[in-house]
Short mmCIF file of C-alpha atoms in Angstrom, two decimals:
data_model
loop_
_atom_site.label_atom_id
_atom_site.label_comp_id
_atom_site.label_asym_id
_atom_site.label_seq_id
_atom_site.Cartn_x
_atom_site.Cartn_y
_atom_site.Cartn_z
CA UNK A 998 -37.44 -48.26 -33.97
CA UNK A 999 -35.00 -46.10 -35.28
CA UNK A 1000 -34.97 -48.00 -38.80
CA UNK A 1001 -39.27 -47.40 -38.34
CA UNK A 1002 -38.10 -43.40 -37.32
CA UNK A 1003 -36.60 -42.86 -40.50
CA UNK A 1004 -38.77 -44.49 -42.46
CA UNK A 1005 -41.36 -42.32 -40.65
CA UNK A 1006 -39.04 -39.16 -41.34
CA UNK A 1007 -38.50 -40.77 -45.32
CA UNK A 1008 -42.50 -40.71 -45.40
CA UNK A 1009 -42.63 -44.65 -45.67
CA UNK A 1010 -46.06 -46.40 -44.45
CA UNK A 1011 -45.34 -47.75 -41.09
CA UNK A 1012 -47.17 -50.69 -39.11
CA UNK A 1013 -49.05 -48.86 -36.37
CA UNK A 1014 -47.57 -50.21 -33.50
CA UNK A 1015 -44.21 -49.15 -34.51
CA UNK A 1016 -45.41 -45.98 -35.70
CA UNK A 1017 -46.55 -45.42 -32.21
CA UNK A 1018 -42.93 -46.66 -31.15
CA UNK A 1019 -41.24 -44.20 -33.38
CA UNK A 1020 -43.81 -41.53 -32.53
CA UNK A 1021 -42.93 -41.50 -28.50
CA UNK A 1022 -38.67 -41.71 -29.66
CA UNK A 1023 -39.09 -39.14 -31.44
CA UNK A 1024 -40.54 -37.19 -28.69
CA UNK A 1025 -38.20 -38.44 -26.53
CA UNK A 1026 -35.49 -37.32 -28.34
CA UNK A 1027 -37.19 -34.08 -29.03
CA UNK A 1028 -36.95 -33.45 -24.66
CA UNK A 1029 -33.47 -34.61 -24.93
CA UNK A 1030 -32.91 -31.89 -27.34
CA UNK A 1031 -34.92 -29.36 -25.18
CA UNK A 1032 -33.20 -29.82 -21.99
CA UNK A 1033 -30.28 -29.36 -23.62
CA UNK A 1034 -30.53 -25.95 -25.06
CA UNK A 1035 -32.50 -24.80 -22.15
CA UNK A 1036 -28.77 -25.79 -20.87
CA UNK A 1037 -26.99 -24.23 -22.86
CA UNK A 1038 -29.36 -20.91 -22.89
CA UNK A 1039 -28.85 -21.05 -19.02
CA UNK A 1040 -25.13 -20.86 -19.12
CA UNK A 1041 -25.29 -18.00 -21.75
CA UNK A 1042 -27.37 -15.90 -19.63
CA UNK A 1043 -24.88 -16.74 -17.08
CA UNK A 1044 -21.69 -15.77 -19.15
CA UNK A 1045 -23.30 -12.87 -20.21
CA UNK A 1046 -24.66 -11.28 -17.16
CA UNK A 1047 -20.54 -12.36 -15.87
CA UNK A 1048 -19.70 -10.12 -18.90
CA UNK A 1049 -22.28 -7.26 -18.33
CA UNK A 1050 -21.37 -7.28 -14.82
CA UNK A 1051 -17.58 -6.91 -15.47
CA UNK A 1052 -17.96 -4.41 -18.28
CA UNK A 1053 -19.82 -2.22 -15.69
CA UNK A 1054 -17.12 -2.50 -12.54
CA UNK A 1055 -14.45 -1.87 -14.84
CA UNK A 1056 -16.58 1.33 -16.29
CA UNK A 1057 -16.80 2.69 -12.84
CA UNK A 1058 -13.51 2.14 -12.35
CA UNK A 1059 -12.54 4.09 -15.67
CA UNK A 1060 -15.16 6.48 -14.89
CA UNK A 1061 -13.43 7.71 -11.50
CA UNK A 1062 -10.19 7.52 -12.53
CA UNK A 1063 -11.17 9.95 -15.27
CA UNK A 1064 -12.76 12.09 -13.34
CA UNK A 1065 -9.42 12.36 -11.05
CA UNK A 1066 -7.64 12.90 -14.14
CA UNK A 1067 -9.76 15.95 -15.33
CA UNK A 1068 -10.33 18.13 -12.37
CA UNK A 1069 -7.70 16.82 -9.87
CA UNK A 1070 -7.39 14.51 -7.48
CA UNK A 1071 -8.52 17.38 -4.39
CA UNK A 1072 -11.94 17.84 -6.47
CA UNK A 1073 -12.32 14.12 -5.08
CA UNK A 1074 -12.64 14.41 -1.89
CA UNK A 1075 -15.63 15.53 0.67
CA UNK A 1076 -14.07 16.58 3.91
CA UNK A 1077 -11.99 13.81 4.95
CA UNK A 1078 -14.09 10.80 2.58
CA UNK A 1079 -13.33 10.43 -0.96
CA UNK A 1080 -16.72 10.88 -2.54
CA UNK A 1081 -15.62 7.43 -4.82
CA UNK A 1082 -15.43 5.16 -1.42
CA UNK A 1083 -18.67 7.49 -0.56
CA UNK A 1084 -20.01 6.78 -3.87
CA UNK A 1085 -19.25 3.01 -3.57
CA UNK A 1086 -20.73 2.24 -0.40
CA UNK A 1087 -24.24 4.49 -1.53
CA UNK A 1088 -24.60 2.85 -4.58
CA UNK A 1089 -23.20 -0.95 -3.17
CA UNK A 1090 -25.34 -1.11 0.02
CA UNK A 1091 -28.88 -0.62 -2.85
CA UNK A 1092 -27.62 -3.23 -4.83
CA UNK A 1093 -27.01 -5.76 -1.43
CA UNK A 1094 -30.69 -4.78 -0.76
CA UNK A 1095 -32.08 -5.28 -3.96
CA UNK A 1096 -30.57 -8.00 -3.75
CA UNK A 1097 -31.97 -9.34 -0.82
CA UNK A 1098 -35.23 -8.07 -1.70
CA UNK A 1099 -35.27 -10.55 -4.43
CA UNK A 1100 -35.54 -7.25 -7.34
CA UNK A 1101 -31.64 -8.02 -8.83
CA UNK A 1102 -29.38 -5.93 -7.53
CA UNK A 1103 -26.07 -7.32 -9.66
CA UNK A 1104 -25.89 -3.90 -11.79
CA UNK A 1105 -25.89 -1.53 -8.78
CA UNK A 1106 -23.47 -4.04 -6.64
CA UNK A 1107 -21.29 -3.80 -10.61
CA UNK A 1108 -21.11 -0.29 -9.79
CA UNK A 1109 -20.18 0.25 -6.46
CA UNK A 1110 -17.40 -2.48 -6.53
CA UNK A 1111 -15.36 -0.23 -8.82
CA UNK A 1112 -15.75 2.84 -7.46
CA UNK A 1113 -14.34 0.94 -4.43
CA UNK A 1114 -12.16 -0.51 -5.99
CA UNK A 1115 -10.68 2.83 -7.28
CA UNK A 1116 -10.84 4.82 -3.91
CA UNK A 1117 -10.04 2.64 -1.78
CA UNK A 1118 -7.14 2.25 -4.01
CA UNK A 1119 -6.09 5.63 -3.27
CA UNK A 1120 -6.35 4.94 0.23
CA UNK A 1121 -4.28 2.10 -0.05
CA UNK A 1122 -1.47 4.38 -1.80
CA UNK A 1123 -1.45 7.50 0.60
CA UNK A 1124 -1.54 5.10 3.44
CA UNK A 1125 1.56 3.45 2.50
CA UNK A 1126 3.23 6.61 0.62
CA UNK A 1127 3.08 8.33 4.14
CA UNK A 1128 4.40 5.23 5.99
CA UNK A 1129 7.33 5.33 3.90
CA UNK A 1130 8.19 8.55 4.68
CA UNK A 1131 7.83 8.18 8.30
CA UNK A 1132 10.49 5.16 8.00
CA UNK A 1133 12.69 7.40 5.70
CA UNK A 1134 12.48 10.55 8.58
CA UNK A 1135 13.11 8.33 11.07
CA UNK A 1136 16.25 6.66 9.07
CA UNK A 1137 17.29 10.13 8.89
CA UNK A 1138 17.04 10.88 12.71
CA UNK A 1139 19.29 7.84 13.87
CA UNK A 1140 22.53 7.59 13.25
CA UNK A 1141 23.61 4.07 11.91
CA UNK A 1142 27.10 2.34 13.85
CA UNK A 1143 28.97 4.62 15.77
CA UNK A 1144 30.90 6.48 12.91
CA UNK A 1145 27.75 8.66 12.55
CA UNK A 1146 27.84 9.54 16.34
CA UNK A 1147 30.02 12.91 16.57
CA UNK A 1148 32.90 13.18 18.49
CA UNK A 1149 32.28 16.41 21.70
CA UNK A 1150 33.58 19.66 21.10
CA UNK A 1151 36.87 19.79 22.08
CA UNK A 1152 37.47 22.27 25.50
CA UNK A 1153 37.77 26.11 24.96
CA UNK A 1154 39.99 28.02 26.99
CA UNK A 1155 38.39 31.37 28.10
CA UNK A 1156 39.95 33.70 25.80
CA UNK A 1157 41.74 36.64 27.63
CA UNK A 1158 43.51 39.67 26.20
CA UNK A 1159 46.96 41.11 27.27
CA UNK A 1160 49.82 39.97 29.56
CA UNK A 1161 47.47 37.68 32.36
CA UNK A 1162 45.83 35.84 29.46
CA UNK A 1163 49.26 34.96 28.37
CA UNK A 1164 50.87 34.39 32.02
CA UNK A 1165 47.74 32.18 32.90
CA UNK A 1166 48.03 30.34 29.14
CA UNK A 1167 51.49 29.36 30.05
CA UNK A 1168 51.17 27.62 33.52
CA UNK A 1169 48.50 25.61 32.11
CA UNK A 1170 50.82 24.14 29.55
CA UNK A 1171 53.84 24.17 31.88
CA UNK A 1172 54.54 20.38 31.12
CA UNK A 1173 56.50 18.94 34.67
CA UNK A 1174 60.06 18.95 33.96
CA UNK A 1175 60.97 15.60 35.26
CA UNK A 1176 57.57 14.01 34.46
CA UNK A 1177 56.77 12.51 37.78
CA UNK A 1178 54.35 13.17 40.01
CA UNK A 1179 55.76 14.86 43.32
CA UNK A 1180 55.01 12.79 46.49
CA UNK A 1181 55.42 15.30 48.92
CA UNK A 1182 53.82 18.73 47.68
CA UNK A 1183 55.05 20.43 51.35
CA UNK A 1184 58.54 19.62 49.87
CA UNK A 1185 58.48 19.79 45.93
CA UNK A 1186 61.58 18.56 44.14
CA UNK A 1187 64.62 20.58 42.27
CA UNK A 1188 63.97 21.34 39.06
CA UNK A 1189 65.71 22.81 36.52
CA UNK A 1190 65.37 26.90 36.56
CA UNK A 1191 62.52 27.47 33.98
CA UNK A 1192 60.81 30.65 32.60
CA UNK A 1193 57.34 29.03 33.30
CA UNK A 1194 55.78 29.21 36.36
CA UNK A 1195 54.93 25.81 37.37
CA UNK A 1196 51.18 24.71 38.53
CA UNK A 1197 52.13 22.43 41.28
#
């Protein structure tokens, strides 16, 4: 059959029976080639769609970040809501609706995902920063180990002026001459005379 087909292609005369077989073979090869072409076309379309969706998502993320850098972070909020998160939810929701109704929606989903990625990235960064500040503040308030515990302040004697103050100080600071506590308080043991008045 291949020889009959090659003869027919070259313009040589081929018997009718061989010509019909060569024609059927040629049609089969064309169908096979057409199937390969359609598969290649489908694959190239899928790759093109993926590239376009990636470009749209990254473009939306770049645009949202550029706007934050140009206008300032505080301009990205309306009340407590980040504009990019709200916009991403709206555009992505519209794309999801279009996909459910069979009207495409892949472009809207890609743009919405790009906006959401930047907005949620900012929310996550701020949450992590607040948690780190809270941890650092808690660490500074609680002392670590026994070395960080401050000793209590020493007891202060009341300040007294004049001779009476000196007398009180002498009474408090006079040591017991024998160093032993008397057994009977009614009959104190004898001690050497001292210029200090004993507290006992």
